[in-house]
């Protein structure tokens, strides 16, 4: 399996690792097949709705750590609405690719961001639509190519 330099860099030197005690939103997702678990923490400015800080803890393979790290980099400093637009494809592209058998890690990163935003919205009484409902694990429901693997 060949990994890009960016994947190796984010695996060996992950950004934004750690627990956030005062998080405004926390999302945890996992993949039962591979055992990866991601927990994403976000801090949001209530006036601007900008994600001012983001942290993650990931138990999993190098690709899971790299995708978590890259996802945090892609949403930090962005409005929550833009963070919701983050796709697994954008994470893969930002990492200069992942091996096909590791694409599910990018889906987990996307889902962790969405779960953290969903938690933030729930805690603050902010309504959201179907795009934030939890994925039941089959692709017809969420459109992911690799969920439920």
Short mmCIF file of C-alpha atoms in Angstrom, two decimals:
data_model
loop_
_atom_site.label_atom_id
_atom_site.label_comp_id
_atom_site.label_asym_id
_atom_site.label_seq_id
_atom_site.Cartn_x
_atom_site.Cartn_y
_atom_site.Cartn_z
CA UNK A 1 0.00 0.00 0.00
CA UNK A 2 1.44 3.35 -1.03
CA UNK A 3 0.57 6.49 0.88
CA UNK A 4 1.09 10.08 -0.24
CA UNK A 5 3.52 12.34 1.58
CA UNK A 6 0.56 14.28 3.00
CA UNK A 7 -1.02 11.12 4.44
CA UNK A 8 2.27 10.17 6.05
CA UNK A 9 2.76 13.70 7.40
CA UNK A 10 -0.74 13.84 8.94
CA UNK A 11 -0.26 10.35 10.39
CA UNK A 12 3.17 11.02 11.88
CA UNK A 13 2.47 14.65 12.85
CA UNK A 14 -1.29 14.90 13.34
CA UNK A 15 -2.75 18.36 13.80
CA UNK A 16 -5.28 19.30 16.47
CA UNK A 17 -4.99 16.08 18.49
CA UNK A 18 -6.48 15.98 21.95
CA UNK A 19 -9.55 16.29 24.06
CA UNK A 20 -11.43 19.57 24.40
CA UNK A 21 -12.97 19.94 27.87
CA UNK A 22 -15.21 22.88 26.95
CA UNK A 23 -16.34 21.67 23.51
CA UNK A 24 -19.57 23.08 22.11
CA UNK A 25 -20.13 19.94 20.07
CA UNK A 26 -18.75 16.39 20.27
CA UNK A 27 -19.20 13.75 17.61
CA UNK A 28 -18.16 10.11 17.86
CA UNK A 29 -18.35 7.63 15.02
CA UNK A 30 -16.93 4.20 14.37
CA UNK A 31 -16.61 1.43 11.85
CA UNK A 32 -17.33 -2.00 13.31
CA UNK A 33 -15.61 -3.80 10.43
CA UNK A 34 -12.19 -2.19 10.86
CA UNK A 35 -12.45 -1.04 14.49
CA UNK A 36 -11.67 2.63 13.83
CA UNK A 37 -13.24 5.11 16.26
CA UNK A 38 -13.13 8.89 15.82
CA UNK A 39 -14.17 11.54 18.30
CA UNK A 40 -14.31 15.14 17.06
CA UNK A 41 -14.65 18.22 19.32
CA UNK A 42 -15.64 21.66 18.05
CA UNK A 43 -15.69 25.10 19.67
CA UNK A 44 -18.03 27.57 17.94
CA UNK A 45 -18.30 31.34 18.27
CA UNK A 46 -22.04 31.76 18.94
CA UNK A 47 -22.18 35.19 17.26
CA UNK A 48 -20.38 34.33 14.03
CA UNK A 49 -21.07 30.57 13.93
CA UNK A 50 -17.39 30.07 13.06
CA UNK A 51 -15.52 27.02 14.33
CA UNK A 52 -12.78 28.63 16.38
CA UNK A 53 -11.13 25.43 17.58
CA UNK A 54 -11.33 21.75 16.76
CA UNK A 55 -9.67 18.68 18.27
CA UNK A 56 -9.87 14.96 17.66
CA UNK A 57 -9.02 11.62 19.21
CA UNK A 58 -8.85 8.64 16.90
CA UNK A 59 -8.30 5.00 17.70
CA UNK A 60 -7.41 3.36 14.43
CA UNK A 61 -5.02 2.93 11.57
CA UNK A 62 -2.72 5.55 10.07
CA UNK A 63 -5.31 6.48 7.44
CA UNK A 64 -7.93 7.08 10.14
CA UNK A 65 -5.55 9.37 12.01
CA UNK A 66 -4.52 11.20 8.82
CA UNK A 67 -8.11 11.77 7.68
CA UNK A 68 -9.13 13.02 11.14
CA UNK A 69 -6.19 15.39 11.20
CA UNK A 70 -6.91 16.72 7.70
CA UNK A 71 -10.62 17.12 8.44
CA UNK A 72 -9.80 19.35 11.43
CA UNK A 73 -7.54 21.47 9.25
CA UNK A 74 -10.27 21.85 6.64
CA UNK A 75 -12.98 23.04 9.07
CA UNK A 76 -11.02 25.15 11.57
CA UNK A 77 -11.81 28.83 11.11
CA UNK A 78 -14.78 28.08 8.85
CA UNK A 79 -18.47 28.76 9.46
CA UNK A 80 -20.41 25.74 10.69
CA UNK A 81 -22.41 25.82 7.45
CA UNK A 82 -19.19 25.34 5.44
CA UNK A 83 -18.02 22.56 7.74
CA UNK A 84 -21.23 20.71 6.91
CA UNK A 85 -20.23 20.81 3.25
CA UNK A 86 -17.02 18.87 3.97
CA UNK A 87 -17.13 15.61 2.03
CA UNK A 88 -15.04 12.50 2.31
CA UNK A 89 -13.91 13.21 -1.26
CA UNK A 90 -12.56 16.62 -0.20
CA UNK A 91 -10.59 14.98 2.63
CA UNK A 92 -9.11 12.40 0.24
CA UNK A 93 -8.24 15.08 -2.29
CA UNK A 94 -6.57 17.25 0.37
CA UNK A 95 -4.44 14.23 1.36
CA UNK A 96 -3.47 13.59 -2.28
CA UNK A 97 -5.38 10.31 -2.27
CA UNK A 98 -5.87 7.18 -0.20
CA UNK A 99 -5.66 3.52 -1.19
CA UNK A 100 -9.14 2.21 -2.16
CA UNK A 101 -9.32 -0.08 0.86
CA UNK A 102 -8.80 2.94 3.15
CA UNK A 103 -11.47 5.25 1.70
CA UNK A 104 -13.85 4.31 4.52
CA UNK A 105 -11.58 6.32 6.84
CA UNK A 106 -12.43 9.50 4.95
CA UNK A 107 -16.13 8.71 5.35
CA UNK A 108 -15.63 8.41 9.11
CA UNK A 109 -13.90 11.81 9.17
CA UNK A 110 -16.83 13.39 7.36
CA UNK A 111 -19.30 11.67 9.65
CA UNK A 112 -17.37 12.76 12.77
CA UNK A 113 -17.57 16.41 11.69
CA UNK A 114 -21.31 16.07 11.00
CA UNK A 115 -21.85 14.34 14.36
CA UNK A 116 -20.05 17.15 16.20
CA UNK A 117 -22.14 19.77 14.40
CA UNK A 118 -25.32 17.78 15.08
CA UNK A 119 -24.41 17.71 18.79
CA UNK A 120 -23.71 21.47 18.74
CA UNK A 121 -27.07 22.12 17.07
CA UNK A 122 -28.90 19.84 19.53
CA UNK A 123 -27.30 21.53 22.56
CA UNK A 124 -28.25 24.96 21.23
CA UNK A 125 -31.74 24.20 19.95
CA UNK A 126 -30.77 24.85 16.34
CA UNK A 127 -32.97 23.03 13.84
CA UNK A 128 -31.39 20.99 11.06
CA UNK A 129 -32.56 18.97 8.11
CA UNK A 130 -32.16 15.46 6.83
CA UNK A 131 -28.53 16.09 5.80
CA UNK A 132 -27.53 15.79 9.47
CA UNK A 133 -29.46 12.66 10.34
CA UNK A 134 -27.27 9.75 11.36
CA UNK A 135 -26.30 7.31 8.61
CA UNK A 136 -27.96 3.94 9.21
CA UNK A 137 -25.03 2.23 7.47
CA UNK A 138 -26.24 1.58 3.95
CA UNK A 139 -25.41 3.70 0.95
CA UNK A 140 -28.94 4.26 -0.32
CA UNK A 141 -29.57 6.39 2.77
CA UNK A 142 -26.61 8.74 2.76
CA UNK A 143 -25.04 8.42 -0.66
CA UNK A 144 -21.63 7.37 0.62
CA UNK A 145 -19.84 4.86 -1.52
CA UNK A 146 -18.12 3.16 1.39
CA UNK A 147 -20.29 3.46 4.49
CA UNK A 148 -21.34 0.32 6.23
CA UNK A 149 -18.20 -1.51 5.18
#
